[in-house]
Short mmCIF file of C-alpha atoms in Angstrom, two decimals:
data_model
loop_
_atom_site.label_atom_id
_atom_site.label_comp_id
_atom_site.label_asym_id
_atom_site.label_seq_id
_atom_site.Cartn_x
_atom_site.Cartn_y
_atom_site.Cartn_z
CA MET A 1 101.53 85.17 82.44
CA HIS A 2 101.37 86.65 85.96
CA ALA A 3 97.58 85.25 86.24
CA ASP A 4 97.91 85.72 89.91
CA LEU A 5 98.52 89.62 89.67
CA LEU A 6 96.01 91.63 91.51
CA PRO A 7 96.58 95.48 91.44
CA VAL A 8 95.00 97.44 94.42
CA ALA A 9 94.44 100.82 93.68
CA VAL A 10 94.10 103.53 96.68
CA GLY A 11 92.45 106.89 95.73
CA GLY A 12 90.20 107.90 93.01
CA ASP A 13 92.15 110.43 90.89
CA LEU A 14 93.03 110.11 87.09
CA GLY A 15 96.34 108.88 88.03
CA ALA A 16 95.19 106.03 90.05
CA TYR A 17 92.89 104.84 87.06
CA SER A 18 95.62 105.18 84.80
CA LEU A 19 97.94 102.84 86.67
CA VAL A 20 94.99 100.52 86.70
CA ARG A 21 94.64 100.84 83.08
CA ALA A 22 98.50 100.36 82.59
CA PHE A 23 98.24 96.92 84.33
CA HIS A 24 94.91 95.90 82.22
CA GLU A 25 96.92 96.68 79.04
CA ALA A 26 100.01 94.69 80.05
CA TYR A 27 98.49 91.86 81.87
CA GLY A 28 94.80 91.88 81.30
CA CYS A 29 94.42 91.82 85.18
CA GLU A 30 91.43 93.43 86.93
CA ALA A 31 91.98 95.49 90.05
CA VAL A 32 90.56 96.24 93.55
CA TRP A 33 89.65 99.93 94.17
CA VAL A 34 89.64 101.07 97.49
CA THR A 35 88.57 104.70 98.11
CA PRO A 36 86.68 106.93 100.57
CA ARG A 37 84.19 107.96 97.90
CA VAL A 38 83.08 106.86 94.36
CA THR A 39 84.70 109.22 91.60
CA HIS A 40 84.29 109.80 87.93
CA ALA A 41 87.48 108.48 87.07
CA PHE A 42 86.58 104.81 87.91
CA GLN A 43 82.71 105.07 87.62
CA HIS A 44 81.20 102.23 85.86
CA SER A 45 84.62 100.85 84.96
CA SER A 46 85.19 97.18 83.90
CA LEU A 47 88.59 97.26 85.02
CA ILE A 48 87.54 96.93 88.79
CA ALA A 49 86.74 93.21 90.27
CA ALA A 50 85.74 94.91 93.72
CA THR A 51 85.18 98.26 94.98
CA VAL A 52 85.98 98.84 98.67
CA VAL A 53 84.47 102.27 99.94
CA VAL A 54 86.03 103.34 103.37
CA PRO A 55 84.94 106.76 104.48
CA GLY A 56 87.94 108.09 106.66
CA LEU A 57 90.87 106.65 104.78
CA GLU A 58 92.97 109.58 105.28
CA ASP A 59 93.47 108.01 108.66
CA PRO A 60 96.65 105.99 108.41
CA GLU A 61 95.38 103.24 110.64
CA VAL A 62 92.14 102.88 108.90
CA LEU A 63 93.87 102.67 105.62
CA MET A 64 96.31 99.98 107.04
CA GLU A 65 93.47 97.81 108.42
CA THR A 66 91.53 98.06 105.29
CA LEU A 67 94.22 97.12 102.88
CA GLU A 68 95.21 94.14 105.73
CA ARG A 69 91.43 93.11 105.15
CA VAL A 70 91.70 93.25 101.18
CA ALA A 71 94.86 91.20 101.57
CA ALA A 72 93.35 88.47 103.54
CA GLN A 73 90.31 88.30 101.32
CA HIS A 74 93.03 87.33 98.30
CA PRO A 75 95.66 84.97 100.08
CA ASP A 76 96.63 83.36 96.93
CA ARG A 77 97.41 86.74 94.84
CA THR A 78 100.27 88.68 94.07
CA LEU A 79 99.06 92.19 95.28
CA VAL A 80 100.62 95.47 93.87
CA LEU A 81 99.51 98.29 95.98
CA LEU A 82 98.94 101.41 93.80
CA THR A 83 98.40 105.03 94.69
CA ASN A 84 98.97 108.47 93.18
CA THR A 85 98.21 110.75 96.30
CA ASP A 86 100.68 112.39 98.33
CA TRP A 87 99.17 111.58 101.96
CA TYR A 88 98.55 107.79 100.90
CA VAL A 89 102.25 107.56 99.90
CA ARG A 90 103.42 108.98 103.01
CA ALA A 91 101.25 106.49 105.21
CA VAL A 92 102.30 103.63 102.98
CA VAL A 93 105.88 104.56 103.29
CA ASP A 94 105.51 105.05 107.07
CA ASP A 95 103.99 101.38 107.54
CA ALA A 96 105.85 99.79 104.40
CA GLU A 97 107.25 97.02 107.05
CA ARG A 98 103.73 96.01 107.78
CA LEU A 99 102.38 96.28 104.25
CA SER A 100 105.32 94.44 102.69
CA LYS A 101 104.41 91.17 104.17
CA ARG A 102 101.35 90.86 101.68
CA TYR A 103 101.98 93.84 99.04
CA LEU A 104 104.60 94.66 96.43
CA LEU A 105 105.47 98.24 97.25
CA PRO A 106 106.78 100.37 94.32
CA TYR A 107 107.75 103.39 96.64
CA CYS A 108 110.75 104.84 98.02
CA SER A 109 112.11 104.54 101.60
CA ALA A 110 111.41 106.80 104.57
CA GLU A 111 114.67 108.24 104.22
CA ALA A 112 114.27 109.25 100.72
CA LEU A 113 110.78 110.36 100.85
CA GLU A 114 112.28 113.06 103.51
CA GLN A 115 114.53 114.25 101.13
CA VAL A 116 111.98 114.74 97.87
CA GLY A 117 108.68 114.89 99.47
CA ASN A 118 109.61 118.28 101.23
CA LYS A 119 110.38 120.80 98.30
CA ASP A 120 112.83 122.79 100.49
CA LYS A 121 114.80 119.65 101.40
CA PHE A 122 114.67 118.69 97.60
CA ALA A 123 116.27 122.17 96.68
CA GLN A 124 119.11 121.38 99.21
CA VAL A 125 119.58 118.18 97.26
CA CYS A 126 119.82 119.90 93.88
CA GLU A 127 122.19 122.71 95.27
CA ARG A 128 124.68 119.93 96.30
CA LEU A 129 124.58 118.74 92.62
CA GLY A 130 124.60 121.89 91.24
CA ILE A 131 121.13 121.78 89.82
CA PRO A 132 119.13 125.00 89.05
CA THR A 133 115.97 125.65 91.11
CA PRO A 134 114.26 128.76 91.57
CA ALA A 135 115.23 131.71 93.96
CA THR A 136 113.37 130.94 97.25
CA VAL A 137 112.67 132.03 100.62
CA PRO A 138 111.35 129.65 102.91
CA VAL A 139 108.87 130.61 105.89
CA ASP A 140 108.61 128.32 108.94
CA ILE A 141 105.07 129.26 110.01
CA ALA A 142 105.54 127.46 113.47
CA ALA A 143 108.72 129.54 114.19
CA LEU A 144 106.98 132.91 112.80
CA ARG A 145 103.95 132.00 115.28
CA ALA A 146 106.64 131.91 118.05
CA ASP A 147 108.26 135.13 117.30
CA GLY A 148 105.12 136.74 117.63
CA GLY A 149 102.55 135.71 114.80
CA ARG A 150 101.01 138.25 112.85
CA ASP A 151 103.13 141.07 114.41
CA ALA A 152 106.27 139.08 113.12
CA ILE A 153 104.95 139.08 109.33
CA VAL A 154 105.88 142.59 108.73
CA ALA A 155 109.61 142.05 109.82
CA LEU A 156 110.05 138.98 107.45
CA LYS A 157 112.56 139.85 104.82
CA VAL A 158 111.78 138.40 101.40
CA ASP A 159 114.50 139.32 98.96
CA LEU A 160 112.45 138.57 95.77
CA ASP A 161 110.64 140.74 93.04
CA PHE A 162 107.01 140.67 92.95
CA PRO A 163 104.86 138.96 91.71
CA VAL A 164 105.89 135.51 93.51
CA VAL A 165 104.51 131.95 93.89
CA ALA A 166 103.94 130.37 97.27
CA LYS A 167 103.48 126.75 97.97
CA PRO A 168 103.58 124.41 101.12
CA ALA A 169 106.82 122.54 101.12
CA SER A 170 105.14 119.32 102.06
CA THR A 171 101.74 118.69 99.94
CA ALA A 172 100.95 115.73 102.15
CA GLN A 173 101.10 117.92 105.43
CA TYR A 174 99.05 120.72 103.60
CA GLU A 175 96.49 118.68 102.76
CA TYR A 176 94.88 118.22 106.16
CA LEU A 177 94.66 121.84 106.39
CA THR A 178 91.41 123.66 106.61
CA MET A 179 91.72 127.43 105.62
CA ASP A 180 89.51 129.87 103.81
CA GLY A 181 91.18 130.80 100.34
CA LYS A 182 93.32 127.80 100.15
CA GLN A 183 95.16 127.19 96.84
CA LYS A 184 97.46 124.38 95.87
CA VAL A 185 99.63 127.22 94.65
CA ASP A 186 99.19 130.79 95.45
CA HIS A 187 100.40 133.49 92.94
CA LEU A 188 100.82 136.71 94.75
CA ALA A 189 101.16 139.83 93.09
CA THR A 190 102.23 142.11 96.06
CA ARG A 191 104.03 142.05 99.41
CA ALA A 192 100.40 142.58 101.05
CA ASP A 193 99.18 139.35 99.22
CA LEU A 194 102.13 137.49 100.82
CA ASP A 195 101.30 138.97 104.42
CA ASP A 196 97.65 138.28 103.87
CA LEU A 197 98.47 134.55 103.00
CA LEU A 198 100.73 134.19 105.98
CA GLY A 199 98.39 135.49 108.38
CA ARG A 200 95.56 133.14 107.18
CA LEU A 201 98.14 130.20 107.43
CA LEU A 202 98.84 131.53 111.15
CA ASP A 203 95.28 131.51 111.86
CA ALA A 204 94.38 128.20 110.47
CA GLY A 205 97.06 126.66 112.91
CA TYR A 206 99.24 125.46 110.04
CA GLU A 207 102.52 124.37 111.37
CA GLY A 208 104.72 123.50 108.26
CA THR A 209 107.03 125.63 105.88
CA PHE A 210 105.88 127.49 103.45
CA LEU A 211 108.04 128.34 100.07
CA VAL A 212 108.04 131.82 98.69
CA GLN A 213 109.47 131.62 95.08
CA ASP A 214 110.96 133.61 92.08
CA ILE A 215 108.44 133.38 88.95
CA ILE A 216 110.18 131.75 86.39
CA PRO A 217 108.91 133.67 83.05
CA GLY A 218 106.83 131.80 80.37
CA ASP A 219 103.64 130.31 79.91
CA GLU A 220 102.72 126.91 80.47
CA THR A 221 104.26 125.66 77.26
CA HIS A 222 107.62 126.29 79.03
CA MET A 223 106.93 123.67 81.71
CA ARG A 224 108.01 120.15 81.57
CA SER A 225 107.22 116.77 83.18
CA LEU A 226 109.79 113.58 83.60
CA THR A 227 108.56 110.56 85.25
CA VAL A 228 110.66 107.52 86.04
CA TYR A 229 110.85 104.24 87.81
CA ARG A 230 114.24 103.31 89.63
CA ASP A 231 114.34 99.52 90.48
CA THR A 232 115.61 97.85 93.67
CA ARG A 233 119.12 97.21 91.79
CA GLY A 234 119.63 101.01 91.23
CA LYS A 235 118.78 101.26 87.75
CA ILE A 236 116.23 103.41 85.69
CA THR A 237 114.10 100.86 83.89
CA MET A 238 111.37 103.42 82.65
CA LEU A 239 111.77 107.12 81.71
CA ALA A 240 109.42 109.25 79.81
CA SER A 241 109.36 112.98 79.62
CA GLY A 242 107.53 115.68 77.48
CA GLN A 243 106.40 119.24 77.06
CA VAL A 244 103.59 120.64 79.04
CA LEU A 245 100.93 122.21 76.92
CA LEU A 246 98.27 123.09 79.23
CA GLU A 247 97.61 123.01 82.91
CA GLU A 248 94.60 122.76 85.26
CA HIS A 249 93.47 125.78 86.85
CA ALA A 250 90.75 124.91 89.23
CA PRO A 251 91.39 125.38 92.80
CA GLY A 252 93.17 122.34 94.28
CA MET A 253 94.08 121.22 90.79
CA ILE A 254 96.45 124.25 89.83
CA GLY A 255 99.77 122.94 88.32
CA ASN A 256 98.54 119.46 87.28
CA PRO A 257 99.18 119.01 83.55
CA ALA A 258 96.12 118.70 81.21
CA ALA A 259 97.86 117.90 78.18
CA ILE A 260 101.67 117.08 77.40
CA LEU A 261 103.46 116.50 74.09
CA THR A 262 106.08 113.70 74.40
CA MET A 263 109.84 114.45 73.86
CA PRO A 264 113.02 113.55 75.23
CA TYR A 265 114.96 116.06 77.43
CA ASP A 266 118.39 114.51 77.95
CA ASP A 267 119.69 117.11 80.39
CA ALA A 268 116.63 116.53 82.61
CA ALA A 269 117.05 112.64 82.43
CA ASP A 270 120.72 113.03 83.63
CA ALA A 271 119.73 115.64 86.39
CA THR A 272 116.98 113.02 87.50
CA ARG A 273 119.34 110.15 87.54
CA ARG A 274 121.83 112.16 89.62
CA ILE A 275 119.20 113.09 92.08
CA LEU A 276 117.97 109.59 92.40
CA ASP A 277 121.42 108.02 92.69
CA GLU A 278 122.46 110.95 95.36
CA ILE A 279 119.69 109.84 97.60
CA GLY A 280 119.30 105.89 96.76
CA TYR A 281 115.89 106.19 95.70
CA VAL A 282 113.74 103.43 94.60
CA GLY A 283 110.12 103.30 93.07
CA PHE A 284 108.23 105.91 90.93
CA ALA A 285 109.03 109.63 90.81
CA ASP A 286 107.58 112.72 88.82
CA VAL A 287 109.84 115.63 88.21
CA ASP A 288 108.49 119.31 87.66
CA PHE A 289 110.82 121.63 85.63
CA LYS A 290 110.70 124.74 83.30
CA LEU A 291 112.73 126.16 80.64
CA ASP A 292 113.82 129.56 81.74
CA PRO A 293 113.78 131.73 78.56
CA ARG A 294 116.60 134.23 80.36
CA THR A 295 119.28 131.52 80.67
CA GLY A 296 117.98 128.61 78.13
CA GLN A 297 118.28 126.29 81.09
CA HIS A 298 115.86 123.87 82.73
CA VAL A 299 114.97 124.78 86.44
CA TYR A 300 113.71 122.02 88.75
CA PHE A 301 110.65 122.88 91.22
CA GLU A 302 110.06 119.44 92.77
CA MET A 303 109.99 115.59 92.59
CA ASN A 304 106.90 113.96 93.56
CA PRO A 305 107.40 110.69 95.41
CA ARG A 306 104.85 108.86 93.08
CA ILE A 307 104.11 108.60 89.49
CA GLY A 308 102.00 111.53 88.92
CA ARG A 309 98.27 112.26 88.03
CA ASN A 310 99.39 112.57 84.30
CA ASN A 311 101.16 109.22 84.20
CA TYR A 312 99.18 107.85 81.35
CA PHE A 313 101.52 109.69 79.01
CA VAL A 314 104.36 107.42 80.09
CA THR A 315 101.94 104.36 78.93
CA ALA A 316 101.10 105.85 75.92
CA THR A 317 104.92 105.98 74.65
CA GLY A 318 105.04 102.23 75.31
CA ALA A 319 106.92 102.88 78.56
CA SER A 320 104.57 100.71 80.74
CA PRO A 321 104.86 101.66 84.62
CA ALA A 322 103.13 97.82 85.07
CA ARG A 323 105.77 95.91 83.23
CA ALA A 324 108.43 98.19 85.16
CA VAL A 325 106.95 97.20 88.51
CA VAL A 326 106.50 93.43 87.65
CA ALA A 327 110.09 93.23 86.04
CA ASP A 328 111.77 94.51 89.30
CA LEU A 329 109.55 93.16 92.11
CA VAL A 330 108.20 89.82 90.70
CA GLU A 331 110.78 88.83 88.09
CA GLY A 332 113.92 90.54 89.76
CA ARG A 333 115.39 91.78 86.42
CA SER A 334 116.22 95.20 85.22
CA PRO A 335 115.11 95.92 81.63
CA ASP A 336 116.51 98.71 79.79
CA PRO A 337 113.80 101.75 79.35
CA VAL A 338 111.65 101.28 76.28
CA GLU A 339 112.49 103.89 73.47
CA PRO A 340 109.26 105.87 72.36
CA ALA A 341 108.28 104.82 68.90
CA SER A 342 106.54 108.02 68.24
CA GLN A 343 105.80 111.30 69.78
CA MET A 344 102.37 111.32 71.49
CA LEU A 345 99.73 113.96 72.58
CA PHE A 346 98.42 113.12 76.23
CA CYS A 347 95.32 115.21 76.71
CA VAL A 348 92.48 115.07 79.38
CA VAL A 349 90.67 118.18 78.10
CA PRO A 350 88.67 118.45 74.41
CA PHE A 351 90.97 118.98 71.72
CA ARG A 352 89.47 122.28 70.60
CA LEU A 353 89.79 123.70 74.00
CA LEU A 354 93.65 122.87 74.12
CA LEU A 355 94.04 124.58 70.88
CA ARG A 356 92.31 127.65 72.57
CA TYR A 357 95.35 127.97 74.80
CA ILE A 358 97.94 127.34 72.22
CA THR A 359 99.23 130.62 70.89
CA ASP A 360 102.46 129.54 68.82
CA PRO A 361 101.12 128.72 65.43
CA ASP A 362 103.94 125.94 64.67
CA LEU A 363 103.14 124.30 67.80
CA LYS A 364 99.48 124.30 67.11
CA ALA A 365 99.80 122.93 63.69
CA ARG A 366 102.07 120.04 65.27
CA LEU A 367 99.31 119.17 67.72
CA ARG A 368 96.55 118.99 64.91
CA GLN A 369 99.17 116.63 62.95
CA ALA A 370 99.41 114.32 65.93
CA LYS A 371 95.66 114.14 66.28
CA ARG A 372 95.38 113.45 62.72
CA ALA A 373 98.08 110.81 62.87
CA GLY A 374 96.04 109.08 65.75
CA ARG A 375 98.61 109.84 68.16
CA LEU A 376 96.04 111.45 70.61
CA ALA A 377 96.03 109.61 74.30
CA HIS A 378 93.12 110.46 76.66
CA PRO A 379 93.56 108.16 79.76
CA LEU A 380 90.07 107.32 80.44
CA ARG A 381 89.20 106.75 76.78
CA TYR A 382 89.85 103.00 76.72
CA ALA A 383 88.24 100.58 74.21
CA ALA A 384 88.26 97.68 76.84
CA ASP A 385 86.52 99.85 79.21
CA ALA A 386 83.98 101.44 77.05
CA SER A 387 80.41 100.38 78.06
CA LEU A 388 77.62 102.84 77.02
CA ARG A 389 77.54 104.17 80.90
CA ARG A 390 81.07 104.41 80.91
CA ARG A 391 81.33 106.43 77.83
CA TYR A 392 78.75 108.68 79.04
CA VAL A 393 80.55 109.46 82.06
CA VAL A 394 83.74 109.93 80.42
CA GLU A 395 82.48 112.33 77.75
CA GLY A 396 80.76 114.21 80.43
CA VAL A 397 84.13 114.52 82.51
CA THR A 398 85.90 115.67 79.36
CA ALA A 399 83.25 118.33 78.46
CA SER A 400 82.99 119.72 81.76
CA TYR A 401 86.61 121.20 81.29
CA TRP A 402 85.00 123.73 79.09
CA ARG A 403 83.15 125.37 82.22
CA LYS A 404 86.31 125.28 84.62
CA TYR A 405 88.35 126.95 82.24
CA LEU A 406 86.32 129.78 81.33
CA ARG A 407 85.50 130.38 84.94
CA TYR A 408 89.06 129.97 86.12
CA TYR A 409 91.39 130.69 83.13
CA PRO A 410 89.27 132.20 80.42
CA ARG A 411 92.25 133.27 78.13
CA PRO A 412 95.74 132.21 77.80
CA THR A 413 98.27 134.45 79.55
CA ALA A 414 101.99 135.22 79.13
CA ASP A 415 102.70 133.42 82.41
CA GLY A 416 100.07 131.05 82.84
CA PHE A 417 98.51 132.80 85.82
#
């Protein structure tokens, strides 16, 4: 069934590989991999029928020409475009009319992307719907420059208690910035730290908005992740959620879940459905939220206009992203979301390393039980893609997390920083 399917994966991260794996698990199909460089996630993978290495792929026109060339080489195949990187998603959405002549595109419209691809605008949608978000001060860096640059920083009013976190409103826009000390998310202990960050952003020529936010108390086990697919008929046909156990801490990777214990959050599913309905969203979306121990409520940080780097936790529950896309865009039907048969533990780090950062004895016991029951899912460990060379790469990547955590997050803290 669907023997003509050909996934075309753009980018080399763990999330892109997980999507390729999902299609292979569901339909047995290999994929074309389009990438600016060879990465460990795909190295020596038998799931890849062809690798297209194109430096400069971050240029939208280079990306479009490359994808058109790939399509021309496979005129009789049903091509599904897969990516899990903000700037590639932006380029695909912007040129959707051009690409849709040959590719199936499980992505939102440009209008919807403007609502969720920018964290500040996402917060405005949540406010209209009465959905909690962190207290936030948006700082327009271009306006700050126009008001006097570094001299205007001192007069900037920030009605938040320090420490705070700061992040770009648009990850896609921030990706292209070159700046000393650049972080995906900045943890700022004092007002002086904030002033220093804003000054560096000015010096680097950044033109976007930066969000300064209240820190929601609690360590990483208070974080949650929810992933959905809303089809072209307006129905959510895939949904999975879970408790984040550990996040990554290396610069550029901060905030990416490294381990998730799957479980339902009905209130978050309802909030997500309302947001997607409000903006008429179609395609994959990934929601980050956190349990606020002060109120017992979930607080919503952002909605990524893609499936998320950690998307294999969805496949592990039985809720296949591949089947959701094919049902919608190939078969024209809207199946009900799959109910998980059992609780799964998604984990990309060594299990012993994960336990090092779990301080709750009851939670630690549940994780050990999940492992003993065979409910431990590693996205790169796939029996159908396990040549000796491949296993060597995967085990090397997994073991390297020991070094990364000992360097960037040597022991668990009360707030995850």
